[in-house]
């Protein structure tokens, strides 16, 4: 059976060399097995008949029973004609329209005989019409042997133009099931099938292509989606196990002076339980012989920095160096200032390296790095330069991972024979199951608790027409000694226009909040790093009341006295960006506010985004909505999109099945890591075949 399925597709009756070529090129179908696994992307339910008074505009294809009572040719424009038939049932009437093939159609239409029409409806004023419907007399219709749910396969323009229509694919599929007698072998172990009440592989494949009802179709889908996700999870988890086995790491066996001294004498606050748990997880990772590769997720303000710092202390305690890489200079600077404060009490040598570090300073850094007297290096991409050579890098912390490509990350790697432990910190909340699928070979820690005493940020949505009231509110807050952010969108395609928006905004804010009573900072991407720092410093020292900025402040900026975040043209921001921006306030003891300013014209997606922001402060909840609106590819950034190449599963829609598949895969591998048991033989064979293709490995370092 296996061999028959590997037959080249052109040998299937009805295909041949020409169509074979097209199927390969357009759909990637090379063999019988590829065609079997070519799934419809939707189905037309032909079990249901509509009445004319039930029709809705732009609905999917519908079928209606009725009769044609009148046919006429209507002229329109110059020399243009169309054929129009009046079709009625007992609830109303509608028009059938043809723009081409009039003569032939006119001859084939029968007046006053009961027939079934099928097609898409559009409304025209109060009336509906259907263009180029399929028509069958009732007597024919009752005899036709079409399956109740009609599959619609993905197609391309070339295919349609070359006559490989949906109907043709359908026929080929029938032929294939005939030739192979649908003897598809079972791929999942019997106990799993029983436990999950899955239908057999053979039945699933049959019903995905030829479903008799919505019910069997749902069962077929569930079985195939589960299977696809299950195999991916088996691969990801196995890869993780192998990595832990094979990639040696520096075992940090000692918890020494640095860590203990800091923990006992210099902690600036009590750690939250979540922070404690995560530090434990990291300690246990780095204490083993394997290299740590861990993703640390925590909402903005959840306190990831101290976790990173204490992890670094463990590296130092074991005689190693540590580094922290941030995506922007501002952020690197902030980390440097913050960590220097923490490090001060411990006599740690800590330095910063960015694009604007002076040459003399660089020399010192290079030298100290190589002779090992520099303990911690903070920086930007500059850390990846070839000249930067650590004596013994033990831990690399990477902040805000989604801004660094995979390639860049592995560059840090190559600097050492034994790779450093890697801790990737991100404030982009990714639902856990999804993160596990996309970053399957990273372990994941989550800080799911904010430090105590934080007041939830109050978020409101205001239209531009209410600006006067908003400005009044700002004056009141400033009078109370608070500071304000006003952020303008920056979207690369229209950078010029955005810059103008920002400058116009700055001017009008300056006019409404004039010197000497008020002072305003401005921050944008085109400024020199030194100027940026200076402006940032003025604001964080409280010398200015308002910071007008682009999204450069999105990540990491920390000014506890800033209590209001105004986001201009908020409809132009994505949800995760809005949430990141909002996270800039709410860091002090005072009640904080986020005001989303938009025009009145909002798309329904924009409306959902604003409502979500107003309703919740929970990053994970927001991520869920974001996922629904955008799909996972977008969320992860373009580099990750499409990497999994899923046949039938959808990581967002099917995330419950994903979680189920993951749990079963974990359980299976825990009991039988090598899939050696007899009941796993089939599984193992498929697994080996899949791993050969390596189709899912190339997206992560
Ligand atoms: P993020 O996870 O966004 O990087 P930070 O590490 O910058 O968050 O922490 C945000 C703020 O919360 C900082 O001012 C930090 O000092 C403070 N903080 C962190 N952990 C605690 C804690 N357990 N108790 C009180 N304050 C904390
Ligand atoms: Mg941070």
Short mmCIF file of C-alpha atoms in Angstrom, two decimals, residues 22-279:
data_model
loop_
_atom_site.label_atom_id
_atom_site.label_comp_id
_atom_site.label_asym_id
_atom_site.label_seq_id
_atom_site.Cartn_x
_atom_site.Cartn_y
_atom_site.Cartn_z
CA UNK A 22 0.55 21.63 -13.45
CA UNK A 23 -0.31 19.80 -10.25
CA UNK A 24 3.34 19.73 -9.25
CA UNK A 25 3.98 23.35 -10.07
CA UNK A 26 0.80 24.90 -8.82
CA UNK A 27 -0.10 22.75 -5.86
CA UNK A 28 3.06 20.84 -4.96
CA UNK A 29 1.33 17.54 -5.65
CA UNK A 30 3.97 15.05 -6.77
CA UNK A 31 2.61 11.70 -5.68
CA UNK A 32 -0.65 10.00 -4.90
CA UNK A 33 -0.05 10.63 -1.23
CA UNK A 34 0.20 14.38 -1.82
CA UNK A 35 -3.19 14.41 -3.49
CA UNK A 36 -4.78 12.45 -0.63
CA UNK A 37 -3.40 15.05 1.73
CA UNK A 38 -4.60 17.96 -0.37
CA UNK A 39 -7.54 19.08 1.71
CA UNK A 40 -10.52 21.26 0.78
CA UNK A 41 -10.44 24.68 2.37
CA UNK A 42 -14.21 24.85 2.62
CA UNK A 43 -17.40 23.01 1.84
CA UNK A 44 -20.66 23.98 0.30
CA UNK A 45 -23.53 22.57 2.22
CA UNK A 46 -25.90 21.11 -0.33
CA UNK A 47 -28.01 19.46 2.29
CA UNK A 48 -29.75 22.75 2.84
CA UNK A 49 -32.29 24.51 0.63
CA UNK A 50 -33.01 28.21 1.06
CA UNK A 51 -36.19 30.17 0.53
CA UNK A 52 -36.00 33.42 -1.34
CA UNK A 53 -37.13 35.39 1.69
CA UNK A 54 -34.20 33.96 3.68
CA UNK A 55 -31.53 35.32 1.36
CA UNK A 56 -28.88 37.63 2.63
CA UNK A 57 -26.42 39.73 0.76
CA UNK A 58 -22.94 38.29 0.16
CA UNK A 59 -23.76 34.99 1.71
CA UNK A 60 -21.97 31.88 0.48
CA UNK A 61 -23.45 29.80 -2.33
CA UNK A 62 -27.05 28.79 -1.73
CA UNK A 63 -29.48 26.49 -3.45
CA UNK A 64 -33.14 27.29 -3.92
CA UNK A 65 -36.07 25.27 -5.25
CA UNK A 66 -38.49 27.12 -7.50
CA UNK A 67 -39.33 27.84 -11.13
CA UNK A 68 -38.53 30.27 -13.90
CA UNK A 69 -41.64 32.14 -15.00
CA UNK A 70 -40.23 34.59 -17.50
CA UNK A 71 -37.09 35.17 -19.61
CA UNK A 72 -36.06 38.35 -21.38
CA UNK A 73 -33.07 39.99 -22.95
CA UNK A 74 -32.22 43.39 -21.53
CA UNK A 75 -30.03 45.88 -23.33
CA UNK A 76 -27.73 48.14 -21.45
CA UNK A 77 -24.94 50.46 -22.46
CA UNK A 78 -23.88 50.33 -26.08
CA UNK A 79 -24.37 46.94 -27.72
CA UNK A 80 -24.43 45.23 -24.36
CA UNK A 81 -27.04 42.67 -23.52
CA UNK A 82 -27.85 40.45 -20.69
CA UNK A 83 -30.27 37.66 -20.22
CA UNK A 84 -32.59 37.99 -17.24
CA UNK A 85 -34.95 35.33 -15.91
CA UNK A 86 -37.53 35.77 -13.17
CA UNK A 87 -37.35 32.97 -10.63
CA UNK A 88 -40.00 32.40 -7.96
CA UNK A 89 -40.75 30.18 -5.03
CA UNK A 90 -43.63 30.35 -2.56
CA UNK A 91 -41.93 33.12 -0.57
CA UNK A 92 -40.93 35.60 -3.24
CA UNK A 93 -39.13 36.27 -6.47
CA UNK A 94 -35.64 37.08 -7.68
CA UNK A 95 -33.68 37.47 -10.90
CA UNK A 96 -31.23 35.14 -12.58
CA UNK A 97 -28.73 36.95 -14.78
CA UNK A 98 -26.37 35.91 -17.56
CA UNK A 99 -23.86 38.21 -19.21
CA UNK A 100 -22.54 35.63 -21.67
CA UNK A 101 -23.64 32.60 -23.69
CA UNK A 102 -27.18 33.90 -24.09
CA UNK A 103 -28.36 31.82 -26.99
CA UNK A 104 -27.30 28.49 -25.63
CA UNK A 105 -28.63 29.24 -22.18
CA UNK A 106 -31.91 30.61 -23.41
CA UNK A 107 -32.51 27.39 -25.28
CA UNK A 108 -31.76 25.23 -22.30
CA UNK A 109 -33.97 27.07 -19.83
CA UNK A 110 -37.39 25.57 -19.19
CA UNK A 111 -40.29 27.75 -18.10
CA UNK A 112 -42.58 26.76 -15.25
CA UNK A 113 -40.79 23.56 -14.31
CA UNK A 114 -39.61 22.94 -10.79
CA UNK A 115 -35.84 23.21 -10.67
CA UNK A 116 -32.97 23.80 -8.27
CA UNK A 117 -30.70 26.77 -8.74
CA UNK A 118 -27.32 27.11 -7.11
CA UNK A 119 -24.96 30.08 -6.83
CA UNK A 120 -24.10 33.30 -5.02
CA UNK A 121 -26.70 35.97 -4.40
CA UNK A 122 -26.27 39.70 -4.40
CA UNK A 123 -28.89 42.27 -3.61
CA UNK A 124 -29.86 45.01 -5.97
CA UNK A 125 -32.12 47.49 -4.22
CA UNK A 126 -34.69 45.30 -2.51
CA UNK A 127 -34.37 42.45 -4.95
CA UNK A 128 -31.85 39.66 -5.07
CA UNK A 129 -30.20 38.27 -8.10
CA UNK A 130 -27.92 35.37 -8.90
CA UNK A 131 -25.43 35.62 -11.75
CA UNK A 132 -24.69 32.55 -13.85
CA UNK A 133 -26.43 30.05 -11.57
CA UNK A 134 -26.14 26.29 -11.94
CA UNK A 135 -29.60 24.99 -12.80
CA UNK A 136 -30.91 21.45 -12.57
CA UNK A 137 -34.42 20.21 -13.06
CA UNK A 138 -35.77 18.71 -9.87
CA UNK A 139 -35.98 15.29 -11.48
CA UNK A 140 -32.27 15.40 -12.41
CA UNK A 141 -31.33 16.84 -9.10
CA UNK A 142 -32.86 13.98 -7.18
CA UNK A 143 -30.87 11.48 -9.18
CA UNK A 144 -27.50 13.16 -9.16
CA UNK A 145 -25.03 11.39 -6.96
CA UNK A 146 -23.20 14.29 -5.48
CA UNK A 147 -22.05 14.14 -1.93
CA UNK A 148 -24.06 16.25 0.38
CA UNK A 149 -21.24 18.54 1.43
CA UNK A 150 -19.34 19.70 -1.62
CA UNK A 151 -15.63 20.19 -1.06
CA UNK A 152 -13.99 23.29 -2.48
CA UNK A 153 -10.24 22.88 -2.99
CA UNK A 154 -7.66 25.63 -2.98
CA UNK A 155 -6.84 26.63 -6.53
CA UNK A 156 -4.79 29.05 -8.59
CA UNK A 157 -5.59 31.16 -11.59
CA UNK A 158 -3.34 29.07 -13.82
CA UNK A 159 -5.15 25.93 -12.79
CA UNK A 160 -8.57 27.38 -13.51
CA UNK A 161 -7.41 28.78 -16.84
CA UNK A 162 -5.99 25.42 -17.83
CA UNK A 163 -9.24 23.68 -17.04
CA UNK A 164 -8.31 22.04 -13.76
CA UNK A 165 -11.44 23.13 -11.98
CA UNK A 166 -12.73 22.09 -8.64
CA UNK A 167 -14.83 19.49 -10.37
CA UNK A 168 -11.73 17.99 -12.00
CA UNK A 169 -9.88 17.77 -8.70
CA UNK A 170 -12.94 16.12 -7.25
CA UNK A 171 -12.97 13.52 -10.03
CA UNK A 172 -9.25 12.86 -9.61
CA UNK A 173 -9.79 12.34 -5.93
CA UNK A 174 -12.51 9.81 -6.63
CA UNK A 175 -10.22 8.03 -9.07
CA UNK A 176 -7.48 7.94 -6.49
CA UNK A 177 -9.71 6.42 -3.85
CA UNK A 178 -10.84 3.89 -6.43
CA UNK A 179 -7.33 2.89 -7.48
CA UNK A 180 -5.96 2.66 -3.98
CA UNK A 181 -9.17 1.26 -2.55
CA UNK A 182 -8.61 3.70 0.27
CA UNK A 183 -6.34 1.27 2.06
CA UNK A 184 -4.61 3.95 4.01
CA UNK A 185 -2.68 2.66 6.96
CA UNK A 186 -3.43 3.81 10.46
CA UNK A 187 -0.89 6.31 11.78
CA UNK A 188 -1.88 6.71 15.42
CA UNK A 189 -1.59 4.07 18.15
CA UNK A 190 -4.78 2.22 18.88
CA UNK A 191 -4.96 3.25 22.52
CA UNK A 192 -4.92 6.91 21.49
CA UNK A 193 -7.67 6.39 18.97
CA UNK A 194 -9.80 4.69 21.58
CA UNK A 195 -9.09 7.15 24.32
CA UNK A 196 -9.81 10.21 22.20
CA UNK A 197 -12.63 8.51 20.28
CA UNK A 198 -10.98 9.38 16.99
CA UNK A 199 -12.26 7.96 13.74
CA UNK A 200 -9.78 5.73 11.85
CA UNK A 201 -7.35 7.32 9.43
CA UNK A 202 -9.03 5.72 6.47
CA UNK A 203 -12.45 7.04 7.41
CA UNK A 204 -11.03 10.47 8.15
CA UNK A 205 -9.44 10.77 4.72
CA UNK A 206 -12.55 9.53 3.00
CA UNK A 207 -14.80 11.93 4.85
CA UNK A 208 -12.61 14.95 4.45
CA UNK A 209 -12.96 14.55 0.68
CA UNK A 210 -16.45 13.07 0.42
CA UNK A 211 -18.42 14.03 3.52
CA UNK A 212 -22.02 12.94 3.69
CA UNK A 213 -22.91 15.30 6.48
CA UNK A 214 -21.54 18.13 8.55
CA UNK A 215 -21.28 15.73 11.44
CA UNK A 216 -18.90 13.20 9.87
CA UNK A 217 -16.96 16.06 8.39
CA UNK A 218 -16.36 17.51 11.84
CA UNK A 219 -15.10 14.14 13.07
CA UNK A 220 -12.78 13.79 10.09
CA UNK A 221 -11.41 17.28 10.61
CA UNK A 222 -10.82 16.74 14.29
CA UNK A 223 -8.93 13.53 13.68
CA UNK A 224 -6.69 15.03 10.97
CA UNK A 225 -6.03 18.28 12.83
CA UNK A 226 -5.14 16.37 15.97
CA UNK A 227 -2.80 14.13 14.03
CA UNK A 228 -1.02 16.99 12.33
CA UNK A 229 -0.46 18.90 15.56
CA UNK A 230 0.46 15.73 17.42
CA UNK A 231 3.28 14.94 15.01
CA UNK A 232 4.60 18.49 15.13
CA UNK A 233 4.61 18.36 18.91
CA UNK A 234 6.40 15.01 18.87
CA UNK A 235 9.10 16.59 16.74
CA UNK A 236 9.43 19.76 18.77
CA UNK A 237 9.56 17.99 22.08
CA UNK A 238 12.02 15.42 20.79
CA UNK A 239 14.21 18.19 19.48
CA UNK A 240 14.17 19.83 22.86
CA UNK A 241 15.08 16.57 24.57
CA UNK A 242 17.92 15.99 22.15
CA UNK A 243 19.21 19.50 22.66
CA UNK A 244 19.26 19.00 26.40
CA UNK A 245 21.08 15.79 25.87
CA UNK A 246 23.55 16.89 23.28
CA UNK A 247 24.32 20.56 23.68
CA UNK A 248 26.53 20.81 26.68
CA UNK A 249 26.26 23.92 28.74
CA UNK A 250 28.37 25.35 31.50
CA UNK A 251 27.04 23.80 34.68
CA UNK A 252 26.65 26.61 37.20
CA UNK A 253 26.93 24.42 40.26
CA UNK A 254 27.66 27.14 42.76
CA UNK A 255 25.28 29.60 44.28
CA UNK A 256 27.93 31.88 45.67
CA UNK A 257 28.86 35.19 47.21
CA UNK A 258 27.34 37.51 44.61
CA UNK A 259 23.95 35.86 44.55
CA UNK A 260 23.69 35.25 48.26
CA UNK A 261 24.95 38.67 49.28
CA UNK A 262 22.50 40.35 46.94
CA UNK A 263 19.61 38.14 47.93
CA UNK A 264 20.19 38.54 51.65
CA UNK A 265 21.35 42.13 51.92
CA UNK A 266 20.58 44.21 48.88
CA UNK A 267 17.25 43.20 47.36
CA UNK A 268 15.46 46.54 46.76
CA UNK A 269 12.05 44.93 47.29
CA UNK A 270 10.52 41.61 48.10
CA UNK A 271 10.34 39.35 45.07
CA UNK A 272 6.91 38.29 43.90
CA UNK A 273 6.15 34.59 44.02
CA UNK A 274 6.24 34.49 40.25
CA UNK A 275 9.71 36.02 40.22
CA UNK A 276 10.91 33.51 42.79
CA UNK A 277 9.52 30.61 40.82
CA UNK A 278 11.11 31.77 37.60
CA UNK A 279 14.50 32.30 39.23
#
